[in-house]
């Protein structure tokens, strides 16, 4: 039995209800009594008592209390049944009915025998039935008790009844009622939790709490919206008969169901409205708590960052000891100002946030206002300090530039004195010309260098440190010394212009100085009054050294200026072209051939730019005052300069892609934005030009640094740069080889290459066969590797740029482990022979000069000597192996790169072992000490 606290619902007895041995049709008697119908059910006697009681208990619980209080009318249809079954039904009903039973109407069996029996036995047993029972003979008798509109069609009525629909409505209604009840209980619990929530003081906790409770609220609202939707659908289902037939009406049970759903929906809406009002208040409280925590967090974070800014600001107290350092400090200050601007914007934002909290709520304590005032004070202080630091560094930079102008004027003056062709001053006309040039230069000093040292002390008093004071003194001393040299030269030239004297003998310039492009340098004896009078004087060594120092600075300045320009050009290309490829607004202008090909077009230019911008340029600038030591910088970063090999390898692919897309609107638009006169292809060539430029500048620096500290490093740097250029050149030739089916990497390092005339002889039996006539050699390009020699045919390609580079068709390969060399071929000192060990094949190679022949022969002999030493080491290993293991060699593993199978089998140790005893031999391409 079900407990009273848990009333039956349709879902609990769904199986019993579906049997339909009794149902509540929704009809009413004349006095409003609910009607329960027991339809024809032959197996009624088989129904268990518990099933019978569950169904009747449930059916009698459905009508309203007022309708149930009037009492139920039970209609039993047994027209096709027997008296015994009818009697059993009446006994069951009279024996147990869970509600007020007002009347039982029985449609007796219609068969003649059963009809007679029912009349007789009903009269005999009337008293056994404890409920009022009316035995009816026909439907007409039934209609006299109950109106036809309240009876189903099976009982001659007009009421439409579908048992499956009735069960569906009951289960949906009870499910919806249970859902509304659960929603109300959960809302009550959730509301109590929200009301009892303790507000946190930590930002993360407040954020998590706000997020969690908002998420829970949103889920509740979603569930409530789902419940409301479910209720509205249930209303539509209940009204379905009226919707199908507007002339029909709902029966009383359906009307009660409709009222129940309306009541539940109203309860849900009221609960939702009440919760929304409560949530708004709670959310305002949470928002205020979160904003206070956020303000406190931002304040603490800003306070920490401002404290960390103090050491950085102190670093700008120094104005630098060189222009490069001062410029670097200015750049660092600019970067710091950008970061500080972001920080100051955040300070303003936090102050505005705090003020907003103060204005919007009366529950905010005074600490927010105090912290806002503190942030405002720090903001103004930091702004002023940044302004002061920039003023100091700007003044220092201005001073350095003015000192640089003085030093440059002095250096140019020394350069002018050193480059004056004094041999021409032997004539009066030449002396007058030199004097005029000198006086014109002195006039530039009057125009540009009207600047006294006392003015410097006064104007730059705030920034002058010991280093700056010393630089100012040196600059003005240098200026005074140069002016003294000018005065001596001027006096001498005046005397030469006044009268003719014997010729003045010049000191011959060093040969290398004459070959310097764009510079005509000669160091002469200083012309003074003693020379004019006929006396001689030794060359001024200090003047020559100072002149060379000026020339070194000129080369260094060119190196730095071109490096900065190079970095700027790379940045323009990367920002103006490469970055625009990823710009969505430019996508329509990009041709299909360029899609996803950025790496092909630009190669590793980004990597080159990062290296020069972040490392190499800054390293070069540290050698501004000691240019003769700049070779060390190249040696320190020579490994990173290898990245140019990768760029040059990709250049042919880049050139090919550029030719396909050069006329597209994308490149034209980018060039227009950058205002470049030259196209992108000119800038893609910059890295190749730059790595070539380094060796020219290093050669210039070496000319003027002989005997100086750092000259050895300069020469080593030049050799390394030339090595990179050679490696790039060699690799560019290697990638142009076509038709070679093997892996060029297995041949080892490329040592030499060149184009030569080659004659080939092949010995077949006892007859030598020439491939071509002896006087018509083959033109072959030879590639000498550590392990092999390749013969290729050079093919010139038509086109432009890299497409004009030759390609090489592979023709022949000789293993270095199986060849020999004859240094002197008969008939020509520029020929040598390469032959197989059996001399079946002989290749005669003719080079252009005997020097080239010597280089090639020496390199090949070096390789062959290395192989011989390796084979000797192999004999020792094999001899030990044979003596230790025995005559039968199970496995031989070759560990030296110079050994091959032919070399192995030609070993005197292996020759003593039967061929059938060598079961397995493994060749390893690995260098291992034996």
mmCIF file of N, CA and C in Angstrom, residues 41 227 342 369 402 409 418 478 579 594 685 687 772 821 921:
data_model
loop_
_atom_site.group_PDB
_atom_site.id
_atom_site.type_symbol
_atom_site.label_atom_id
_atom_site.label_comp_id
_atom_site.label_asym_id
_atom_site.label_seq_id
_atom_site.Cartn_x
_atom_site.Cartn_y
_atom_site.Cartn_z
ATOM 1 N N UNK A 41 -14.866 -6.150 -19.713
ATOM 2 C CA UNK A 41 -13.524 -6.630 -19.435
ATOM 3 C C UNK A 41 -13.623 -8.084 -19.017
ATOM 4 N N UNK A 227 10.528 24.762 -17.856
ATOM 5 C CA UNK A 227 9.307 24.349 -17.169
ATOM 6 C C UNK A 227 8.101 25.132 -17.691
ATOM 7 N N UNK A 342 51.575 53.244 -20.793
ATOM 8 C CA UNK A 342 50.574 52.202 -20.544
ATOM 9 C C UNK A 342 50.243 52.146 -19.056
ATOM 10 N N UNK A 369 39.141 56.588 -1.399
ATOM 11 C CA UNK A 369 39.505 57.967 -1.720
ATOM 12 C C UNK A 369 40.978 58.231 -1.405
ATOM 13 N N UNK A 402 77.380 68.148 -31.087
ATOM 14 C CA UNK A 402 78.225 69.332 -31.315
ATOM 15 C C UNK A 402 79.696 68.976 -31.200
ATOM 16 N N UNK A 409 85.118 68.037 -38.004
ATOM 17 C CA UNK A 409 85.813 69.151 -38.668
ATOM 18 C C UNK A 409 87.321 68.959 -38.552
ATOM 19 N N UNK A 418 96.450 65.772 -45.214
ATOM 20 C CA UNK A 418 97.165 64.586 -45.665
ATOM 21 C C UNK A 418 96.993 64.328 -47.146
ATOM 22 N N UNK A 478 91.983 69.223 -29.431
ATOM 23 C CA UNK A 478 92.206 68.752 -30.800
ATOM 24 C C UNK A 478 91.964 69.872 -31.794
ATOM 25 N N UNK A 579 54.255 41.375 -43.842
ATOM 26 C CA UNK A 579 53.140 41.463 -42.897
ATOM 27 C C UNK A 579 51.819 41.711 -43.614
ATOM 28 N N UNK A 594 50.641 33.175 -55.028
ATOM 29 C CA UNK A 594 51.344 33.670 -53.842
ATOM 30 C C UNK A 594 50.723 33.157 -52.544
ATOM 31 N N UNK A 685 67.174 41.448 -52.884
ATOM 32 C CA UNK A 685 68.583 41.228 -53.189
ATOM 33 C C UNK A 685 69.511 41.804 -52.122
ATOM 34 N N UNK A 687 70.062 41.246 -48.815
ATOM 35 C CA UNK A 687 70.905 40.360 -47.996
ATOM 36 C C UNK A 687 72.106 39.802 -48.749
ATOM 37 N N UNK A 772 85.803 10.365 -77.646
ATOM 38 C CA UNK A 772 85.778 11.416 -78.668
ATOM 39 C C UNK A 772 87.174 11.512 -79.262
ATOM 40 N N UNK A 821 96.009 9.031 -59.432
ATOM 41 C CA UNK A 821 96.256 10.289 -60.140
ATOM 42 C C UNK A 821 97.675 10.304 -60.667
ATOM 43 N N UNK A 921 78.936 -8.603 -44.534
ATOM 44 C CA UNK A 921 79.769 -7.397 -44.415
ATOM 45 C C UNK A 921 78.857 -6.194 -44.384
#
